[in-house]
Coordinates of C-alpha atoms in Angstrom, one line a residue:
X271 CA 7.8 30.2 -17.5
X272 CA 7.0 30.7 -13.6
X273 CA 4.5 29.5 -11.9
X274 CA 3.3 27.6 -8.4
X275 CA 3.6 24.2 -7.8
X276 CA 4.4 21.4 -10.2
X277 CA 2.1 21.5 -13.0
X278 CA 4.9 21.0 -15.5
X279 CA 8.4 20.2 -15.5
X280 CA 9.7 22.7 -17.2
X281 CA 8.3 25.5 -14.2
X282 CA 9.7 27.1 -11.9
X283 CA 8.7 27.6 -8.1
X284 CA 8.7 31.2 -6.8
X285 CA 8.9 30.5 -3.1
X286 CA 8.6 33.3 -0.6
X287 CA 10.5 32.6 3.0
X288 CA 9.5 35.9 5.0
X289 CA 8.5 38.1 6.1
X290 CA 7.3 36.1 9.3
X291 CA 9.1 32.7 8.8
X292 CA 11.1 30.2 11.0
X293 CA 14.2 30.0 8.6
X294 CA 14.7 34.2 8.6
X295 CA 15.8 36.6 11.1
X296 CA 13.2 38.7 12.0
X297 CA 11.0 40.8 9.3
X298 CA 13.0 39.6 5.7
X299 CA 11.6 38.0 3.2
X300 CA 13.5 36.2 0.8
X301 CA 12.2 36.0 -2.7
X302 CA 13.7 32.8 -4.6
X303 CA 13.2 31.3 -7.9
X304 CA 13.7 27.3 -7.6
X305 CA 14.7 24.6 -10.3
X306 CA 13.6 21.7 -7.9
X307 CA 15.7 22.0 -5.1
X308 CA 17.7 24.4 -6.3
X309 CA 18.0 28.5 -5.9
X310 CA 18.6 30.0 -9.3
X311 CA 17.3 33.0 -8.4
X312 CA 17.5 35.2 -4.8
X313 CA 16.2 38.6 -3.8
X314 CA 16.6 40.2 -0.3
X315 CA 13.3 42.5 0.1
X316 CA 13.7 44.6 2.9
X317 CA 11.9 47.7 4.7
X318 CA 9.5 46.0 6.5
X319 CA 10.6 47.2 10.0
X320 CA 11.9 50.8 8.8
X321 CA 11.2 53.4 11.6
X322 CA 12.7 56.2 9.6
X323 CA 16.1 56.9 12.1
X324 CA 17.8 58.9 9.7
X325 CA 14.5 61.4 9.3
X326 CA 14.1 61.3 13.2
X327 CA 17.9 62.1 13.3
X328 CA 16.8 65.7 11.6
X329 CA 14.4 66.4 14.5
X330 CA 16.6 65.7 17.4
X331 CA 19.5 67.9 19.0
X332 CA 22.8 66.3 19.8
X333 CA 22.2 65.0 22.9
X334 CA 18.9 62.9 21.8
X335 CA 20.1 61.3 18.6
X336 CA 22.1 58.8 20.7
X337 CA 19.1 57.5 21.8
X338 CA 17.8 56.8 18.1
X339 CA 21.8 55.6 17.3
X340 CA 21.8 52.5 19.5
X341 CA 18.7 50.6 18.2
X342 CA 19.2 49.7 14.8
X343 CA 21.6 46.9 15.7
X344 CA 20.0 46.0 19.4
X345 CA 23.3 43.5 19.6
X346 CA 25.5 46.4 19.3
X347 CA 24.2 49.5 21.2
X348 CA 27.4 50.6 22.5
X349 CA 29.4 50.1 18.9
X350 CA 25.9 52.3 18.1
X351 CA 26.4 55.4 20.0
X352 CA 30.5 55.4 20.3
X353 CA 29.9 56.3 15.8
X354 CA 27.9 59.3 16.6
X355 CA 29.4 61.3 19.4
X356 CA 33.1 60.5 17.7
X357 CA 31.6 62.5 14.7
X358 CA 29.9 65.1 16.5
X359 CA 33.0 65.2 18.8
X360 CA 35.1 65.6 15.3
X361 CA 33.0 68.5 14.4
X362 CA 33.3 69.9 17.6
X363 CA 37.3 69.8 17.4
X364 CA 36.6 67.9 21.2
X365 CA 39.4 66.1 23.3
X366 CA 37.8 63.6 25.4
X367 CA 39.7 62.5 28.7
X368 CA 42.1 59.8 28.7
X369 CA 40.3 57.5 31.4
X370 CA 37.1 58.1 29.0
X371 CA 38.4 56.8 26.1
X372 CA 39.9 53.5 27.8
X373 CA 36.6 53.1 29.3
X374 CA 34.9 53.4 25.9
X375 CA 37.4 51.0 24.4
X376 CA 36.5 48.5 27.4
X377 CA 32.8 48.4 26.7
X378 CA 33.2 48.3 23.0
X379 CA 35.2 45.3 23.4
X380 CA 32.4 43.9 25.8
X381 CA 29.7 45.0 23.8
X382 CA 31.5 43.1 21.0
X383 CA 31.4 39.5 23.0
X384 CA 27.8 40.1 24.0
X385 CA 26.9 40.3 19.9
X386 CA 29.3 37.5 19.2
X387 CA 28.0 34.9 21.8
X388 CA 24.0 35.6 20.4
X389 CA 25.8 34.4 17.3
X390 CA 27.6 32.0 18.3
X391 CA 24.5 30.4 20.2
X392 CA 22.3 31.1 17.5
X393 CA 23.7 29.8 14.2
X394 CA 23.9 26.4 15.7
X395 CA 19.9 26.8 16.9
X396 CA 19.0 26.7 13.0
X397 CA 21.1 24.2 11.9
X398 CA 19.2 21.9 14.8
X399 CA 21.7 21.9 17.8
X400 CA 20.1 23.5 21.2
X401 CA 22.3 22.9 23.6
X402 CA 25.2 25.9 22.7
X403 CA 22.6 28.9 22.9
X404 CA 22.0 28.1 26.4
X405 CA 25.8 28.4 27.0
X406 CA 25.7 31.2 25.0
X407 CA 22.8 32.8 27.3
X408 CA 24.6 32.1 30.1
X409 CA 28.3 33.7 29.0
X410 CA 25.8 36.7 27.9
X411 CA 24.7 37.2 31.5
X412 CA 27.9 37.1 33.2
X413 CA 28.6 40.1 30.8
X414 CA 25.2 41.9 30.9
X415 CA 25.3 42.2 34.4
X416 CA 28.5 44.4 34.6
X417 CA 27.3 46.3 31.4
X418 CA 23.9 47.1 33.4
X419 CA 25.9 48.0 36.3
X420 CA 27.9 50.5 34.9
X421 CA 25.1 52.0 32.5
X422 CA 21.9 51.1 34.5
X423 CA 20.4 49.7 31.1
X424 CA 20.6 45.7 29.3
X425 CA 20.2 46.4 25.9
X426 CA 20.2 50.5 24.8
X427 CA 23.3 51.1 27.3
X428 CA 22.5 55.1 26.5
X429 CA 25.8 55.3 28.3
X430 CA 28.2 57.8 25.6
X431 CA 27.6 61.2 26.0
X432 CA 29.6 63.9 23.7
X433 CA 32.5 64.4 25.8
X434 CA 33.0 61.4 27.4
X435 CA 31.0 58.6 28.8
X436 CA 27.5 60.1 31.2
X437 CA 29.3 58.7 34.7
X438 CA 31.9 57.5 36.8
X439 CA 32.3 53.4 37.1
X440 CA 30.8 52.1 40.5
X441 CA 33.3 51.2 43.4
X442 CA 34.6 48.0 42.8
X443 CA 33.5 47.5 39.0
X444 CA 36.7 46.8 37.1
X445 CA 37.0 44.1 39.8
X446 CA 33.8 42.5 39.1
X447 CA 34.4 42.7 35.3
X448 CA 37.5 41.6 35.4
X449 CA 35.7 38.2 36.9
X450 CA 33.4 38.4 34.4
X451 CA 35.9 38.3 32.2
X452 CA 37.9 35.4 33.4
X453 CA 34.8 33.6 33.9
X454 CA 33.2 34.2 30.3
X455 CA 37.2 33.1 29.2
X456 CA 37.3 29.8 31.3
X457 CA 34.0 28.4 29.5
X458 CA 34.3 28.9 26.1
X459 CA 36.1 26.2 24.9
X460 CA 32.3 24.4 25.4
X461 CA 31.5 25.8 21.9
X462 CA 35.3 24.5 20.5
X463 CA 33.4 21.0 22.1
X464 CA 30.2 21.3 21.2
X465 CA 29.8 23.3 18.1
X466 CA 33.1 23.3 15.8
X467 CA 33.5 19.6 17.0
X468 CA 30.5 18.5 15.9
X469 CA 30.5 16.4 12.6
X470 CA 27.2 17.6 12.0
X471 CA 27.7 21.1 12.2
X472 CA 30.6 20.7 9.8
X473 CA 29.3 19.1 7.2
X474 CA 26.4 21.5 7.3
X475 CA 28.5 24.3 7.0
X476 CA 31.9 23.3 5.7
X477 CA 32.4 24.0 1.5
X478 CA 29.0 26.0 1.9
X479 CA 28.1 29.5 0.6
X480 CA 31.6 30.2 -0.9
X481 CA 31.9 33.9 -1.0
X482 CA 34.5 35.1 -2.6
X483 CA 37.1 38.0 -1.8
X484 CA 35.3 39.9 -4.9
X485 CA 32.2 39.9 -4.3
X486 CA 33.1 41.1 -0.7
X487 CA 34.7 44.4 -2.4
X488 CA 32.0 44.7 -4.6
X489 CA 29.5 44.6 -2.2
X490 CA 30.8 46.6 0.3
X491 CA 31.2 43.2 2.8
X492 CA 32.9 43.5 6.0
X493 CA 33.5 42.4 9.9
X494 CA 33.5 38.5 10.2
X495 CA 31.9 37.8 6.9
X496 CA 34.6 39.8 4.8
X497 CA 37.7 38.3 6.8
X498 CA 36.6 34.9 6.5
X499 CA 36.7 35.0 2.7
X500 CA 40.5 36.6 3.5
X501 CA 39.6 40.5 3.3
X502 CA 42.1 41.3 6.1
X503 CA 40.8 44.8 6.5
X504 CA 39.6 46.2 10.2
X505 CA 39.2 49.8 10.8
X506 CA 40.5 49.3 14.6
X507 CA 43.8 48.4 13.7
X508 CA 44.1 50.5 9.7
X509 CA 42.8 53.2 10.9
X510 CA 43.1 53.6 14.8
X511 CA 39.9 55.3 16.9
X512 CA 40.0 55.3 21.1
X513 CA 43.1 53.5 22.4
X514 CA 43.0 51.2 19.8
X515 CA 46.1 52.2 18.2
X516 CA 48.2 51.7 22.1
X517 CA 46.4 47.9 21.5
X518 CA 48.3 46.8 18.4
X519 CA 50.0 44.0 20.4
X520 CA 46.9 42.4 21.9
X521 CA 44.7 43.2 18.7
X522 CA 44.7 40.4 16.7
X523 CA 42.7 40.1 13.1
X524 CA 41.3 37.1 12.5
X525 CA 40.8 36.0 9.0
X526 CA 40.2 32.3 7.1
X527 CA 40.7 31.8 3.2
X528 CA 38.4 29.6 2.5
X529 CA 34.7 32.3 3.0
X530 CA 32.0 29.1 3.3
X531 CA 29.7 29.0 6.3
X532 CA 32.7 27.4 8.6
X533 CA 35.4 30.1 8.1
X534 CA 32.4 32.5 9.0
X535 CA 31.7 31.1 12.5
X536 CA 36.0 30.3 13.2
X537 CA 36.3 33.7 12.6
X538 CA 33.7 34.4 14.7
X539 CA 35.0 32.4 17.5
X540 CA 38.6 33.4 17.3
X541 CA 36.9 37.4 17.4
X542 CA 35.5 36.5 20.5
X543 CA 38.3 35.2 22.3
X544 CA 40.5 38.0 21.1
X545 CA 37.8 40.4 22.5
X546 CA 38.2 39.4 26.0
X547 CA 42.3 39.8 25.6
X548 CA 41.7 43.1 24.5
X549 CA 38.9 44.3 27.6
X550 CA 41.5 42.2 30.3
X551 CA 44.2 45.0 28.4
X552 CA 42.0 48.0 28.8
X553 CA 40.6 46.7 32.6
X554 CA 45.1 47.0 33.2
X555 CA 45.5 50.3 31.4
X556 CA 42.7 51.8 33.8
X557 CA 44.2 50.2 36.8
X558 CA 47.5 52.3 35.9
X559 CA 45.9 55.7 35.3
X560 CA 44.9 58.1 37.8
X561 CA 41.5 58.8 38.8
X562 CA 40.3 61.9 36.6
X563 CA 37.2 63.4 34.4
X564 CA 35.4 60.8 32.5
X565 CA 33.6 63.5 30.1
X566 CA 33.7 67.2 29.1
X567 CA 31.3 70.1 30.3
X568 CA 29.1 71.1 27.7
X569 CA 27.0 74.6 27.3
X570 CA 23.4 74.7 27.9
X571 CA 22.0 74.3 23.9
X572 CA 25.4 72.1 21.8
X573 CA 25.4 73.6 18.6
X574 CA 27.8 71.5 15.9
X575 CA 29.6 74.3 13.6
X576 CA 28.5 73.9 10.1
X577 CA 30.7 71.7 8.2
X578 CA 30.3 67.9 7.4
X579 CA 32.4 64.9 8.5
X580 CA 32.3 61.1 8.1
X581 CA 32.8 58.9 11.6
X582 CA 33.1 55.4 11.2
X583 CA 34.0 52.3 13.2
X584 CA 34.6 48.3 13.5
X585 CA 31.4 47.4 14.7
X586 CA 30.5 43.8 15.7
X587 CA 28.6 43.4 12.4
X588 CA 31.3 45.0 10.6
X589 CA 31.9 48.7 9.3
X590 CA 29.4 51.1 10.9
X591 CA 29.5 54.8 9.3
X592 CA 27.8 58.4 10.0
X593 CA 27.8 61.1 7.5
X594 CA 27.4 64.1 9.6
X595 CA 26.1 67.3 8.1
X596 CA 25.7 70.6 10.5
X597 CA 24.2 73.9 9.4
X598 CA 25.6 75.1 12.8
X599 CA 22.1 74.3 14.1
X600 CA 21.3 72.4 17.4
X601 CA 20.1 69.3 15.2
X602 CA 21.9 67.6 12.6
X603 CA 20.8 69.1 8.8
X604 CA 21.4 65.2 7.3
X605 CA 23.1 62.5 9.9
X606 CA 23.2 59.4 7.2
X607 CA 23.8 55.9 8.5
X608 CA 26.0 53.1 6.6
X609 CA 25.5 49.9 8.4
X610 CA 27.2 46.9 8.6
X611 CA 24.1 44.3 7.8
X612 CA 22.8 46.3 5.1
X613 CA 25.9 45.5 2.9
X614 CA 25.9 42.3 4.5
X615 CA 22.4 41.1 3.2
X616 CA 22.9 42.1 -0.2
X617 CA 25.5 39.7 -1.3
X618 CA 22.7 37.2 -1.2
X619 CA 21.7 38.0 -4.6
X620 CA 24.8 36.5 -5.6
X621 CA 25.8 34.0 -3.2
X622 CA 22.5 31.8 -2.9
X623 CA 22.1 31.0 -6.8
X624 CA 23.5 27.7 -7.3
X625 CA 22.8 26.5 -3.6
X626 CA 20.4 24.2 -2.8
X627 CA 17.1 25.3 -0.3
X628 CA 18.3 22.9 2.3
X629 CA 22.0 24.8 2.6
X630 CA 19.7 28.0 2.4
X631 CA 19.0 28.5 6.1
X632 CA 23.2 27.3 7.0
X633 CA 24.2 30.4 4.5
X634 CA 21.7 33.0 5.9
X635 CA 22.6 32.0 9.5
X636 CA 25.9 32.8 9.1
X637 CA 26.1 36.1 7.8
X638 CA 25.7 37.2 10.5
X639 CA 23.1 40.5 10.9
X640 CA 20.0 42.4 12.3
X641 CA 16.8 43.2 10.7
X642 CA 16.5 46.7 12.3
X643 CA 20.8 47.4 11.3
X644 CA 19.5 47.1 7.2
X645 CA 15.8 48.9 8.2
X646 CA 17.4 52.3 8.8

């Protein structure tokens, strides 16, 4: 029997958090059944920011796609548009130049620190703690401002072009991110202080929203979320893309056993950290190499030849993925998008049943996605 309210003890309470809601990210809704205080029932219902990408994809040539790529996750723009000009650049048969593909391997890694601290900030926000998101902000700026520098935009970076990257760096820019760098480094032992030492935040989040390593495989789980339940699986070092595979002894994998709410943000954390190892390696490698092309010429109209291919990479969210399929045209004949949040979100069907509303928002603020990354 389900109905509202209490009129009997034996009903249950449908309880609808979303669309527009403080405990959710953006436009999900959340459709629970409740026994008291408890979920014994969880649906994710999604779609209600869906802008169609993968139809617009159809309707634009090569060159314009990237545009539509890097929104879906705005945290990740870069990750975004690297996906689609490596496929296209597969099709292609392509050799980018060598200083482009340490340049795309810096920014990726920067990119990767910018979505981590909004995370890092953010998940502490909704469990009632203010003060790290305006560390966070401020860690984010020291970054943004090199990234707007070098691309000439904050959030959609449009800075990947098939080939290579669209410019040369400004004089004096590795310098100045290599500051940024040590600066970002030097501070962020504050969310160490403030956050993971917190006895609050732990017992909020430690023993919390168990996922295990099974339902991560079933689901299709990755990035942060799957490590942290001990999936030790990322595509940048078991299945090398840009100089990744040249990186193996800086790249470290972070993972945690345990999979509750607290594993997810350590692993988090440590991600960040390692990212700014691996950009202060790339920032070297560039200082060693000889100044050079930083993308290919391309003809007039870029036609793909037809043929299909599969391009994915270790986004910040986890595994991002584009099924490319060419009927030789100048547009792509199907360019379908696996995202990382998508898979993400829908463990909740199996991981909120049990868990009390309280512990609700701690489990949904730590996996960790974007609204527009699962409306495709």
């Amino acid at each position: 029997m389900v109905g509202i309210g209490g009129a009997a003890e034996s009903t249950d309470m449908v309880l609808n958090i979303g669309p527009q809601h403080p405990s959710t990210h953006g436009v999900l809704r959340l459709k629970l059944v409740l026994d008291g205080e408890r979920i014994t029932h969880a649906e994710p219902v999604i779609g209600y920011m869906h802008r169609g990408a993968e139809k617009l994809f159809e309707a634009r040539d090569y060159r314009q796609i990237i545009m539509l790529a890097n929104r879906h996750d705005w945290l990740s723009a870069f990750s975004n548009e690297l996906g689609v000009v490596l496929a296209v650049e597969r099709m292609l048969g392509m050799e980018v130049p060598e200083r482009a593909v340490w340049l795309r391997t810096l920014l990726a890694e920067l990119n990767r620190v910018l979505n981590h601290l909004m995370f890092l900030g953010s998940y502490p926000l909704e469990l009632g703690g203010i003060t790290p998101i305006f560390y966070a902000f401020r860690e984010r700026e020291e970054l943004q401002h090199v990234m707007e520098e070098v691309s000439g935009g904050r959030m959609h970076y449009m800075f990947n072009r098939v080939g290579g990257l669209k410019e040369d760096l400004p004089a004096g820019w590795t310098r100045r991110a290599r500051g940024a760098v040590a600066d970002v480094r030097s501070r962020m032992d504050r969310f160490d202080d403030l956050v993971l030492g917190n006895e609050i935040f732990r017992g909020r989040t430690r023993g919390v929203g168990v996922l295990s390593p099974e339902a991560v495989h079933a689901y299709g789980v990755s990035g942060p979320i799957g490590r942290a339940s001990g999936v030790d699986f990322d595509l940048r070092r078991d299945e090398p893309y840009l100089a990744y595979g040249e990186l193996g002894d800086v790249l470290k994998v972070v993972t945690r056993q345990e999979g509750d709410c607290l594993a997810r943000f350590e692993c988090l954390l440590e991600q960040t950290h390692n990212a700014l190892d691996l950009a202060d390696a790339c920032l070297d490698r560039l200082a060693e190499l000889p100044p050079g092309p930083v993308n290919q010429r391309l003809p007039k109209v870029l036609k793909a030849p037809e043929g299909h291919t599969y391009a994915w990479t270790e986004n910040p969210l986890g595994i991002n993925g584009y099924y490319l399929v060419s009927k030789g045209e100048k547009t792509p004949y199907r360019l379908k998008l696996r995202s990382a949040s998508y898979n993400n979100i829908q463990v909740l069907t199996e991981l909120l049943p049990g868990t009390l509303v309280a512990d609700m928002v701690a489990i949904l603020g730590s996996m960790f996605f974007v609204v527009g990354d699962i409306d495709k």
